[in-house]
XYZ file of C-alpha atoms in Angstrom:
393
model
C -50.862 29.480 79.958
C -53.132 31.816 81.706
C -51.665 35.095 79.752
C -52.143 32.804 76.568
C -55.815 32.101 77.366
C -56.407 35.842 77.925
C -54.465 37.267 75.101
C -56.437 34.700 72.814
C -60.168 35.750 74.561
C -59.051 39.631 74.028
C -58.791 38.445 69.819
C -62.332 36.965 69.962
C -63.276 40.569 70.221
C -66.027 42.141 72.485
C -68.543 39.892 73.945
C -72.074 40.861 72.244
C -74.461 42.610 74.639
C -77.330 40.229 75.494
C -80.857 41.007 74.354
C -83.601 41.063 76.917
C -86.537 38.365 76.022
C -89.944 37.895 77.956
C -90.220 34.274 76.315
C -90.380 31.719 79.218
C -87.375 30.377 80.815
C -85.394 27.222 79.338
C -83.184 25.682 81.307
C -82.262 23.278 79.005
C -81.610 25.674 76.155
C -79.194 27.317 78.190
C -77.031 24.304 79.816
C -76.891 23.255 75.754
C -75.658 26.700 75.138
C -73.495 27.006 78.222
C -72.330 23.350 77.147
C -71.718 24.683 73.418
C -69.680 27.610 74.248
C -67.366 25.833 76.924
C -66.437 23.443 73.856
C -65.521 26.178 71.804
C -63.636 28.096 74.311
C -61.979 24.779 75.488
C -61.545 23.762 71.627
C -59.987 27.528 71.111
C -57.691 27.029 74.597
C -56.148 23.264 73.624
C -55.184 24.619 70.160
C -51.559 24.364 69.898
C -51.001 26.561 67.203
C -53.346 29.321 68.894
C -51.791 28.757 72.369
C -48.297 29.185 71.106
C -48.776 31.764 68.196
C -51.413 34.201 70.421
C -52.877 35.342 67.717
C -55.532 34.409 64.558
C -54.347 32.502 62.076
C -56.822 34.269 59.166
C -55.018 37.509 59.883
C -51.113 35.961 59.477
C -52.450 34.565 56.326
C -54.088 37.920 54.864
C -50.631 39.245 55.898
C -49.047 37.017 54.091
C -51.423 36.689 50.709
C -50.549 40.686 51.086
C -46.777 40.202 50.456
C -47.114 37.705 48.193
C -48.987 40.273 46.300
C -46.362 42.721 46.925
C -43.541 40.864 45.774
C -45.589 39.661 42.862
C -46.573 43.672 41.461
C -42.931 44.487 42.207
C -41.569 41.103 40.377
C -44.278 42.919 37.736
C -42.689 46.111 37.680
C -38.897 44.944 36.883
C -40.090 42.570 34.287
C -42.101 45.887 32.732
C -38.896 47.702 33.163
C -36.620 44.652 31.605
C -38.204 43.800 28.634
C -37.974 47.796 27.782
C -34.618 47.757 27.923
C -34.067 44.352 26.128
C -36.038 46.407 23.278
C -34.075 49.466 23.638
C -31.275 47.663 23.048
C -32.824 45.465 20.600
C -33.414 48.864 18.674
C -29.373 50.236 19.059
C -28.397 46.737 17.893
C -30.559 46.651 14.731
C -28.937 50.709 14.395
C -25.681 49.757 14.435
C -26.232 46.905 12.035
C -27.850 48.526 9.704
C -24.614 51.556 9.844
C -22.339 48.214 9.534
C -23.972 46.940 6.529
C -24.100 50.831 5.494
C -20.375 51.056 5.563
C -19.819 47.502 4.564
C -21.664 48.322 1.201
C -19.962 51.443 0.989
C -16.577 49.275 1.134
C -17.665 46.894 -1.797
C -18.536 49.751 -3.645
C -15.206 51.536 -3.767
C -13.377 48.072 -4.524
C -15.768 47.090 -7.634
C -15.133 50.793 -8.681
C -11.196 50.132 -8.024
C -11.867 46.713 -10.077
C -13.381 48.358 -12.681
C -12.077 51.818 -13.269
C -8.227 51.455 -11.309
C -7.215 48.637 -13.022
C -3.050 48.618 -12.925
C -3.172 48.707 -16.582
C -4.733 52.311 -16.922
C -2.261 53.939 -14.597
C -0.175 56.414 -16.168
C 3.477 54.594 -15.004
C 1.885 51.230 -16.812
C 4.319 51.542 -19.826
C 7.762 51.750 -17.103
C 6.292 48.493 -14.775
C 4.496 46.343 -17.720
C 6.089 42.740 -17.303
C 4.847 42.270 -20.743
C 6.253 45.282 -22.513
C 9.016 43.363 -24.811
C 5.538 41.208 -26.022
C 3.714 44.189 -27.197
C 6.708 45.918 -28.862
C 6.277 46.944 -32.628
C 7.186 43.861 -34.808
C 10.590 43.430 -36.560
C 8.447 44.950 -39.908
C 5.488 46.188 -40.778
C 5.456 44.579 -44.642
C 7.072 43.399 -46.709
C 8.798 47.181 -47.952
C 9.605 47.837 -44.457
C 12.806 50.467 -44.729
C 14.133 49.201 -41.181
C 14.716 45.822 -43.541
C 18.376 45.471 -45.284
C 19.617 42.945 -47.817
C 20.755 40.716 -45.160
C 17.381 40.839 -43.413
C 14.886 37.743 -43.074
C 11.767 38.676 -44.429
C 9.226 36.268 -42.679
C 8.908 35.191 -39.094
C 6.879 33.186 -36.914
C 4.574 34.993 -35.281
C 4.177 38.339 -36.829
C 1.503 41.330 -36.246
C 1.264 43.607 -39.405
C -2.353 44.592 -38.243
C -0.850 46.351 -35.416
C -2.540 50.282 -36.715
C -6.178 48.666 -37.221
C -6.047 46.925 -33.698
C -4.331 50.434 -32.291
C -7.439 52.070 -33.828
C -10.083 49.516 -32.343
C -8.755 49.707 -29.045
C -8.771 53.371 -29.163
C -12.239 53.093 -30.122
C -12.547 51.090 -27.229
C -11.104 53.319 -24.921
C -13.318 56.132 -25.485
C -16.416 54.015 -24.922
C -14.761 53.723 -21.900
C -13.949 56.638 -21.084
C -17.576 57.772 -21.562
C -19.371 55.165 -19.613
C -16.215 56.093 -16.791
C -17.461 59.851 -17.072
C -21.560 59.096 -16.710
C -21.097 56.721 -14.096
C -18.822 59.414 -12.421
C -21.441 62.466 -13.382
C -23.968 59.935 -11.479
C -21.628 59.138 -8.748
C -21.049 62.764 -8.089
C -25.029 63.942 -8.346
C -25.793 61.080 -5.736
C -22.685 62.509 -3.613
C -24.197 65.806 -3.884
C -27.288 65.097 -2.650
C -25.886 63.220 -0.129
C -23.538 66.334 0.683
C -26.739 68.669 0.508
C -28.873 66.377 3.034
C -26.012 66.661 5.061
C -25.001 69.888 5.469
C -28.694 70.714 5.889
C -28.574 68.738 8.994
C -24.872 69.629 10.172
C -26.373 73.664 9.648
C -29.729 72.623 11.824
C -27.300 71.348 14.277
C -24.779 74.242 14.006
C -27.969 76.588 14.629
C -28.845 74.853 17.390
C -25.769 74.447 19.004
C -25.010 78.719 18.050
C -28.270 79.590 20.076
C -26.930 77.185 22.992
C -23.790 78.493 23.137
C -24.871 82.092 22.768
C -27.399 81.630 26.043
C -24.431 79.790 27.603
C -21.842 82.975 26.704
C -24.557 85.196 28.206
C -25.378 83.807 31.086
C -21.260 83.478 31.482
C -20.980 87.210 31.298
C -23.817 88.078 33.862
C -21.734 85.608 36.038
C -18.494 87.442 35.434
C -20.098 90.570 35.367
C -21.359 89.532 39.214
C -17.919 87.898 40.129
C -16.142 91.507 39.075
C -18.286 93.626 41.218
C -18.246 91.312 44.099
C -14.400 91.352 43.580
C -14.475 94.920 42.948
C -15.797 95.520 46.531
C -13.582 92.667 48.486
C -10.616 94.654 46.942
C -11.992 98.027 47.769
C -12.475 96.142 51.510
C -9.298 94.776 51.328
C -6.991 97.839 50.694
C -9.125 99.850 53.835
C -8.389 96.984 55.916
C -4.499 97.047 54.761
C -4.376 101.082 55.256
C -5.980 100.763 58.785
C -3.319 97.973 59.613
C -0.478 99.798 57.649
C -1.616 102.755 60.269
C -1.893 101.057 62.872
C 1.740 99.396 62.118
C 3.314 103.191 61.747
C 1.930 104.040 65.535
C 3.069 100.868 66.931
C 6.679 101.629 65.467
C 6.513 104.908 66.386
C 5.847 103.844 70.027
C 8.662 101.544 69.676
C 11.078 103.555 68.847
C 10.018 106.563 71.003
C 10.027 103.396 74.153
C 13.753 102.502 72.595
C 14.660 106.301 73.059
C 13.585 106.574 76.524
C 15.191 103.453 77.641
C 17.810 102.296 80.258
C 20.010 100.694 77.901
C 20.145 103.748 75.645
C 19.732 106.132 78.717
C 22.949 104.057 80.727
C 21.532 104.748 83.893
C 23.043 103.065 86.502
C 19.655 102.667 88.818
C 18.385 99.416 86.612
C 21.849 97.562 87.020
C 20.905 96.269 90.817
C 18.028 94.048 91.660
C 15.655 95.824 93.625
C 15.006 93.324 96.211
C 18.780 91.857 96.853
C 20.691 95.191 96.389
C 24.288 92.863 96.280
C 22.860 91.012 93.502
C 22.932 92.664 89.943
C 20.623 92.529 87.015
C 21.830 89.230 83.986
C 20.882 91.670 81.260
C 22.677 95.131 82.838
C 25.224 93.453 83.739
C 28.883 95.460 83.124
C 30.911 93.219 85.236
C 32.136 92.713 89.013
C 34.494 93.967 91.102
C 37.492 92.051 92.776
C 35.681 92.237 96.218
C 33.060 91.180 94.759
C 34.516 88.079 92.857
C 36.722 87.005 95.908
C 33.291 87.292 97.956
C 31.121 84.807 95.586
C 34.627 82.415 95.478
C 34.486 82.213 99.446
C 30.761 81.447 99.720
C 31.247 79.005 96.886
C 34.000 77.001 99.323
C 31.575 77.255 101.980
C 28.621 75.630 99.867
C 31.140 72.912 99.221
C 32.608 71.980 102.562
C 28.837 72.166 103.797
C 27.523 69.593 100.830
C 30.398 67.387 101.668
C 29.335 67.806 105.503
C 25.379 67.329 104.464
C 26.263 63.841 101.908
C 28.517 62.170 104.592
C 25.895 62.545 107.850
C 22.890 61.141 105.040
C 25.407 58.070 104.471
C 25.744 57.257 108.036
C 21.790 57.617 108.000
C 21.054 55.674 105.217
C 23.268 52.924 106.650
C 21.134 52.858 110.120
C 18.250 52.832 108.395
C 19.195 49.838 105.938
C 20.377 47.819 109.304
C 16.323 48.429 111.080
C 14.697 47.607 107.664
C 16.260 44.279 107.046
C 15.511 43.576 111.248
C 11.973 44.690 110.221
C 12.099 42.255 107.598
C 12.898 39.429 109.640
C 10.658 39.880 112.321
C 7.791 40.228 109.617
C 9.041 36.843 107.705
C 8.892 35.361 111.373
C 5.726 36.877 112.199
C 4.097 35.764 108.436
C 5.214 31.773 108.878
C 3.707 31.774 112.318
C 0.265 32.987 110.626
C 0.591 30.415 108.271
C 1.194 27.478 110.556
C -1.893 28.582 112.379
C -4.108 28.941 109.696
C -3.401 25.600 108.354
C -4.300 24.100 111.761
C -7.955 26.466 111.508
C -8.150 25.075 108.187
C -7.773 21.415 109.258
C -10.006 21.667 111.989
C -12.619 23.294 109.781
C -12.527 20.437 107.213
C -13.112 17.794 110.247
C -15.911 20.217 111.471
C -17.492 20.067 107.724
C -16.759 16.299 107.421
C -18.833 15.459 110.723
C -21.645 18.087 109.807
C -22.313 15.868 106.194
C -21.941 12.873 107.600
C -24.518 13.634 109.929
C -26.965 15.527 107.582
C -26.891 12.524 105.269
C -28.019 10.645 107.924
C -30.329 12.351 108.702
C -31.892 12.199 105.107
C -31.568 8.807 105.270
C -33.530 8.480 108.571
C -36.154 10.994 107.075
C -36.622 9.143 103.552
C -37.303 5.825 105.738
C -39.839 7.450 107.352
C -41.505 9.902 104.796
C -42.495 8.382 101.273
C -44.982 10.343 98.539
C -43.705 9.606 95.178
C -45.470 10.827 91.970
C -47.124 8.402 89.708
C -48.461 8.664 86.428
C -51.492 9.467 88.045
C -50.717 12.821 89.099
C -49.167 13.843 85.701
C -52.259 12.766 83.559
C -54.801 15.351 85.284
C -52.998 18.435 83.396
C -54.439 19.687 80.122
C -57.487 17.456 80.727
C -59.655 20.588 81.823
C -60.004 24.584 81.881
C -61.239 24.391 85.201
């Protein structure tokens, strides 16, 4: 509470220096002040929120008003950066539209111009697949003189075309027209195509242009690269091969010592000096070895008989050891087992004791508590309790 109190008087800032007056003294005036201040302080002091918070309230609130504002330009900001990207794409959606209705109208244009112009009729294998070829055969005569006609012939039928070279002639009339409207729309067709092609290559050579000057900085600044990569390679190589004739002559004297230290040696040499071991003379050398004589052998087969007896002598006297030795252990054992249940019994009889010790020693404190609580009594009312936050003082 005090560290509260202090902490909160250290907020209120410094204490204003007092101004000297020659006005007459009013005692009055400064009780009501004194009295004035002491309610503010005390008003300040039984705050909760300033006792438990320590600090001013105005300045938690202009620290939060400031985040809000924060979080309110950056909320700003996304939205800014949202809504230009909903247009963007707004933009790229009405693009590719637009190239879909493009293409779409491109489409319908091609299949009126099949409807039109690529009928099945005008193809050129129309005569071979026509399922109505047999009905547009020439008639069984032309007139009534037809020479195809005999004496047996019938002269009239139902259904007869003797008009067939005037209609032949209209329809090739027809066909012409045709043909001529097919040929203007297809002069227009291919002007429109050409300008179309023009526009287009226009751009595709702009492009081309561009993309030639690109790729022309791009090949030159690839040959300054490669021109740097060869000379720095040029040296490492001209680096390398010293460094491989230094180690290529260094390689030549090491061989050359080598061989000369192969010349000079025992083994080549066959001296006898290196075949004994310098400091056992009887012993001889594992790698000059030429072989021993039969002394020798029978020698090393006597002191191997000896090692053996010896070892035999060595393994039976640690048996007879290790036997009186396994004999005092398990006595040792014994006597410890003894010795450990004897400690035991005894300190279960301190431990017993100990507990009737303890037992007498509450018995009598809690009558002694007893005896006190009889004679002492100061319990604390509601009295007491009430005097606390009351005051400053």
């Amino acid at each position: 509470f005090f560290f509260v109190v202090l902490f909160s008087e250290l907020n209120a800032g410094p204490e204003k220096p007092r101004r000297m007056s020659f006005q007459r003294f009013d005692g009055t005036t400064v009780l009501a002040k004194r009295r004035t201040i002491e309610q503010e302080r005390t008003a300040k002091i039984l705050d909760d929120k300033t006792r438990m918070m320590g600090i001013s309230t105005k300045d938690l609130d202009q620290q939060v008003a400031e985040k809000a504002r924060i979080r309110q330009w950056q909320k700003d900001e996304e939205d800014l950066h949202t809504n230009q990207l909903i247009q963007l794409d707004t933009h790229c959606c009405l693009i590719d539209s637009e190239i879909q209705n493009m293409r779409r109208q491109k489409a319908r244009e091609i299949d009126e111009y099949r409807k039109g112009y690529q009928r099945p009729d005008q193809r050129r294998e129309w005569e071979l697949n026509d399922p109505r070829s047999l009905g547009r055969d020439a008639p069984t005569r032309i007139g009534d003189y037809d020479p195809r006609l005999g004496a047996s012939s019938l002269q009239v039928f139902q259904g007869e075309d003797l008009t067939l070279l005037e209609r032949k002639k209209i329809m090739a009339q027809q066909v012409r027209v045709w043909t001529q409207q097919q040929v203007d729309e297809k002069d227009v067709r291919k002007w429109g195509e050409y300008e179309d092609r023009k526009e287009w290559e226009d751009a595709e050579e702009d492009m081309n242009q561009k993309a030639h000057e690109m790729a022309k900085a791009l090949a030159t600044e690839r040959r300054r690269i490669a021109e740097e990569t060869a000379l720095y390679n040029k040296s490492l190589s001209e680096q390398q091969k010293m460094q491989m004739h230094r180690d290529k002559f260094r390689e030549q004297q090491a061989n050359m010592a080598e061989i000369q230290q192969a010349l000079d040696s025992d083994l080549l040499t066959e001296s006898l000096a290196p075949t004994v071991n310098s400091n056992n003379p009887h012993r001889y050398k594992p790698d000059h070895m030429k072989g021993l004589l039969p002394s020798h052998r029978q020698q090393i087969q006597d002191e191997q008989e000896q090692q053996r007896q010896n070892n035999a002598e060595r393994r039976r006297l640690e048996g007879k050891q290790d036997r009186t030795l396994d004999i005092q252990m398990a006595q040792q054992r014994r006597m410890a087992q003894i010795l450990d249940r004897q400690q035991m019994r005894e300190r279960r009889s301190e431990s017993k004791k100990l507990q009737e010790d303890r037992r007498q020693q509450a018995y009598e404190a809690a009558e002694r508590k007893n005896t006190l609580n009889k004679l002492y009594s100061n319990d604390v009312g509601e009295e007491f309790h009430a005097r606390f936050g009351s005051s400053i003082r």
